C-alpha positions as a LaTeX table, in Angstrom:
\begin{tabular}{lrrr}
\hline
Residue & $x$ (\AA) & $y$ (\AA) & $z$ (\AA) \\
\hline
Met1 & $-24.20$ & $-7.33$ & 4.48 \\
Lys2 & $-21.02$ & $-7.61$ & 6.57 \\
Lys3 & $-17.75$ & $-6.67$ & 4.87 \\
Ala4 & $-14.38$ & $-8.15$ & 5.75 \\
Gln5 & $-12.03$ & $-6.09$ & 7.88 \\
Lys6 & $-8.75$ & $-6.53$ & 9.77 \\
Gly7 & $-9.06$ & $-9.25$ & 12.39 \\
Asp8 & $-11.78$ & $-11.18$ & 10.53 \\
Lys9 & $-11.26$ & $-14.84$ & 9.68 \\
Val10 & $-12.06$ & $-15.44$ & 6.01 \\
Lys11 & $-12.02$ & $-18.24$ & 3.46 \\
Val12 & $-11.17$ & $-17.34$ & $-0.11$ \\
His13 & $-10.62$ & $-19.03$ & $-3.43$ \\
Phe14 & $-7.94$ & $-17.46$ & $-5.57$ \\
Thr15 & $-6.00$ & $-17.76$ & $-8.80$ \\
Gly16 & $-2.62$ & $-16.05$ & $-9.05$ \\
Thr17 & $-1.04$ & $-15.06$ & $-12.36$ \\
Leu18 & 2.10 & $-13.35$ & $-13.59$ \\
Glu19 & 2.13 & $-10.35$ & $-15.95$ \\
Asp20 & 2.21 & $-12.64$ & $-18.99$ \\
Gly21 & $-0.89$ & $-14.51$ & $-17.76$ \\
Thr22 & 0.98 & $-17.60$ & $-16.53$ \\
Glu23 & $-0.87$ & $-19.14$ & $-13.59$ \\
Phe24 & 1.45 & $-19.80$ & $-10.65$ \\
Ala25 & $-1.07$ & $-20.86$ & $-7.98$ \\
Ser26 & $-4.76$ & $-21.57$ & $-7.49$ \\
Ser27 & $-7.02$ & $-22.89$ & $-4.76$ \\
Arg28 & $-9.89$ & $-23.62$ & $-7.16$ \\
Gln29 & $-9.24$ & $-27.38$ & $-7.27$ \\
Asp30 & $-8.83$ & $-27.61$ & $-3.48$ \\
Ser31 & $-10.37$ & $-26.17$ & $-0.34$ \\
Pro32 & $-10.51$ & $-22.40$ & 0.02 \\
Val33 & $-7.59$ & $-20.73$ & 1.82 \\
Glu34 & $-8.45$ & $-19.69$ & 5.37 \\
Phe35 & $-6.67$ & $-16.83$ & 7.14 \\
Thr36 & $-7.20$ & $-13.96$ & 9.56 \\
Ile37 & $-6.81$ & $-10.59$ & 7.85 \\
Gly38 & $-3.84$ & $-8.69$ & 9.21 \\
Glu39 & $-2.25$ & $-11.66$ & 10.96 \\
Gly40 & 0.51 & $-11.90$ & 8.36 \\
Ala41 & 0.02 & $-15.53$ & 7.36 \\
Leu42 & $-0.10$ & $-14.54$ & 3.67 \\
Ile43 & 1.61 & $-11.84$ & 1.63 \\
Pro44 & 0.52 & $-8.36$ & 2.78 \\
Gly45 & $-1.17$ & $-7.20$ & $-0.42$ \\
Phe46 & $-3.25$ & $-10.38$ & $-0.64$ \\
Glu47 & $-4.56$ & $-9.99$ & 2.91 \\
Glu48 & $-5.27$ & $-6.29$ & 2.34 \\
Gly49 & $-7.12$ & $-7.20$ & $-0.86$ \\
Ala50 & $-9.78$ & $-9.09$ & 1.10 \\
Ile51 & $-10.69$ & $-6.01$ & 3.17 \\
Gly52 & $-14.09$ & $-4.62$ & 2.19 \\
Met53 & $-15.30$ & $-7.80$ & 0.50 \\
Ala54 & $-18.58$ & $-9.51$ & 1.44 \\
Glu55 & $-19.36$ & $-13.21$ & 1.06 \\
Gly56 & $-19.72$ & $-14.05$ & $-2.63$ \\
Asp57 & $-17.77$ & $-10.98$ & $-3.79$ \\
Gln58 & $-15.09$ & $-11.45$ & $-6.44$ \\
Lys59 & $-12.35$ & $-9.04$ & $-7.39$ \\
Thr60 & $-9.00$ & $-8.73$ & $-9.10$ \\
Ile61 & $-6.02$ & $-7.25$ & $-7.31$ \\
His62 & $-2.68$ & $-6.28$ & $-8.81$ \\
Leu63 & 0.31 & $-6.34$ & $-6.47$ \\
Glu64 & 3.69 & $-4.75$ & $-6.98$ \\
Pro65 & 6.66 & $-6.77$ & $-5.68$ \\
Thr66 & 6.80 & $-4.69$ & $-2.48$ \\
Glu67 & 3.22 & $-5.79$ & $-1.65$ \\
Ala68 & 3.96 & $-9.43$ & $-2.43$ \\
Phe69 & 7.30 & $-11.26$ & $-2.10$ \\
Gly70 & 9.53 & $-8.18$ & $-2.19$ \\
Glu71 & 12.19 & $-7.09$ & $-4.63$ \\
Lys72 & 14.95 & $-9.50$ & $-5.64$ \\
Arg73 & 17.87 & $-9.11$ & $-3.27$ \\
Pro74 & 21.25 & $-9.54$ & $-5.00$ \\
Glu75 & 22.93 & $-10.54$ & $-1.74$ \\
Leu76 & 20.81 & $-13.73$ & $-1.75$ \\
Val77 & 22.48 & $-14.91$ & $-5.00$ \\
Ser78 & 25.80 & $-16.69$ & $-4.56$ \\
Lys79 & 28.17 & $-19.12$ & $-6.20$ \\
Val80 & 29.23 & $-22.38$ & $-4.59$ \\
Pro81 & 31.85 & $-24.86$ & $-5.76$ \\
Lys82 & 30.23 & $-27.59$ & $-7.82$ \\
Asn83 & 31.91 & $-30.24$ & $-5.67$ \\
Ala84 & 30.08 & $-28.85$ & $-2.59$ \\
Ile85 & 26.88 & $-30.43$ & $-3.90$ \\
Pro86 & 26.54 & $-34.19$ & $-3.29$ \\
Asp87 & 27.38 & $-36.38$ & $-6.32$ \\
His88 & 23.98 & $-38.12$ & $-6.31$ \\
Ile89 & 22.21 & $-34.83$ & $-7.12$ \\
Glu90 & 21.89 & $-34.08$ & $-10.84$ \\
Ile91 & 22.47 & $-30.33$ & $-11.00$ \\
Ser92 & 20.48 & $-28.34$ & $-13.56$ \\
Val93 & 19.11 & $-24.82$ & $-13.91$ \\
Gly94 & 15.76 & $-24.57$ & $-12.11$ \\
Leu95 & 16.58 & $-27.31$ & $-9.60$ \\
Gln96 & 15.43 & $-26.44$ & $-6.10$ \\
Leu97 & 17.60 & $-27.51$ & $-3.20$ \\
Gln98 & 17.36 & $-27.20$ & 0.55 \\
Met99 & 20.51 & $-25.90$ & 2.18 \\
Asn100 & 21.44 & $-24.48$ & 5.56 \\
Ser101 & 22.02 & $-20.78$ & 6.12 \\
Gln102 & 25.12 & $-19.58$ & 7.94 \\
Ala103 & 22.98 & $-19.64$ & 11.10 \\
Gly104 & 22.11 & $-23.29$ & 10.41 \\
Asp105 & 18.49 & $-22.63$ & 9.40 \\
Pro106 & 17.10 & $-24.56$ & 6.41 \\
Ile107 & 16.56 & $-22.39$ & 3.32 \\
Gln108 & 15.31 & $-23.24$ & $-0.15$ \\
Val109 & 17.48 & $-22.16$ & $-3.07$ \\
Thr110 & 17.09 & $-22.38$ & $-6.85$ \\
Val111 & 19.96 & $-23.20$ & $-9.19$ \\
Thr112 & 20.20 & $-20.38$ & $-11.75$ \\
Asp113 & 23.47 & $-21.24$ & $-13.52$ \\
Val114 & 25.90 & $-24.17$ & $-13.73$ \\
Asn115 & 29.40 & $-24.32$ & $-15.18$ \\
Glu116 & 32.30 & $-26.75$ & $-14.84$ \\
Glu117 & 33.44 & $-25.38$ & $-11.48$ \\
Glu118 & 30.58 & $-23.43$ & $-9.88$ \\
Val119 & 26.85 & $-23.48$ & $-9.29$ \\
Thr120 & 24.95 & $-20.20$ & $-8.92$ \\
Ile121 & 22.17 & $-20.43$ & $-6.35$ \\
Asp122 & 19.42 & $-17.94$ & $-5.58$ \\
Ala123 & 17.77 & $-17.88$ & $-2.13$ \\
Asn124 & 15.21 & $-15.25$ & $-3.17$ \\
Pro125 & 11.61 & $-16.48$ & $-3.21$ \\
Pro126 & 10.81 & $-17.61$ & $-6.78$ \\
Leu127 & 8.19 & $-14.83$ & $-7.13$ \\
Ala128 & 10.40 & $-12.05$ & $-5.69$ \\
Gly129 & 10.64 & $-9.01$ & $-7.95$ \\
Lys130 & 7.52 & $-9.92$ & $-9.93$ \\
Pro131 & 4.21 & $-8.07$ & $-10.06$ \\
Leu132 & 1.35 & $-10.48$ & $-9.32$ \\
Thr133 & $-2.36$ & $-10.53$ & $-10.11$ \\
Phe134 & $-4.92$ & $-12.38$ & $-8.01$ \\
Glu135 & $-8.53$ & $-13.20$ & $-8.78$ \\
Ile136 & $-10.12$ & $-13.51$ & $-5.31$ \\
Glu137 & $-13.55$ & $-14.81$ & $-4.32$ \\
Leu138 & $-14.60$ & $-14.42$ & $-0.67$ \\
Val139 & $-16.28$ & $-17.73$ & 0.16 \\
Gln140 & $-16.87$ & $-17.30$ & 3.90 \\
Leu141 & $-16.58$ & $-14.49$ & 6.42 \\
Ala142 & $-16.54$ & $-15.59$ & 10.06 \\
\hline
\end{tabular}
């Protein structure tokens, strides 16, 4: 039976959970995720986890932050004046906003703190700095 290796196109179903068991993503209710191993379309540890699997195989992989979304980078957390955010937006902790980087590129940020004068925003990916667990099932190996 053929086993998946770098360069193979695969389809997988997965469920991703945090250390406390909270599910943060799953493909089980949708179509399987299709990717080419080693192409870099998904986080590195996830792609590597599919290597050696055959169709129908299931396994659990545990990824440290460096194998997933990376460590939290403090330089991606900043404070902006509250009046820099348009009045029609109701600012609250957890709110996700799209802003422009200094280079003009769109970036997604999460509000992590609000006070009378400033809003703290975090441009780190929401799962940065967190160990992740994935249950993977290889559905198809092309």
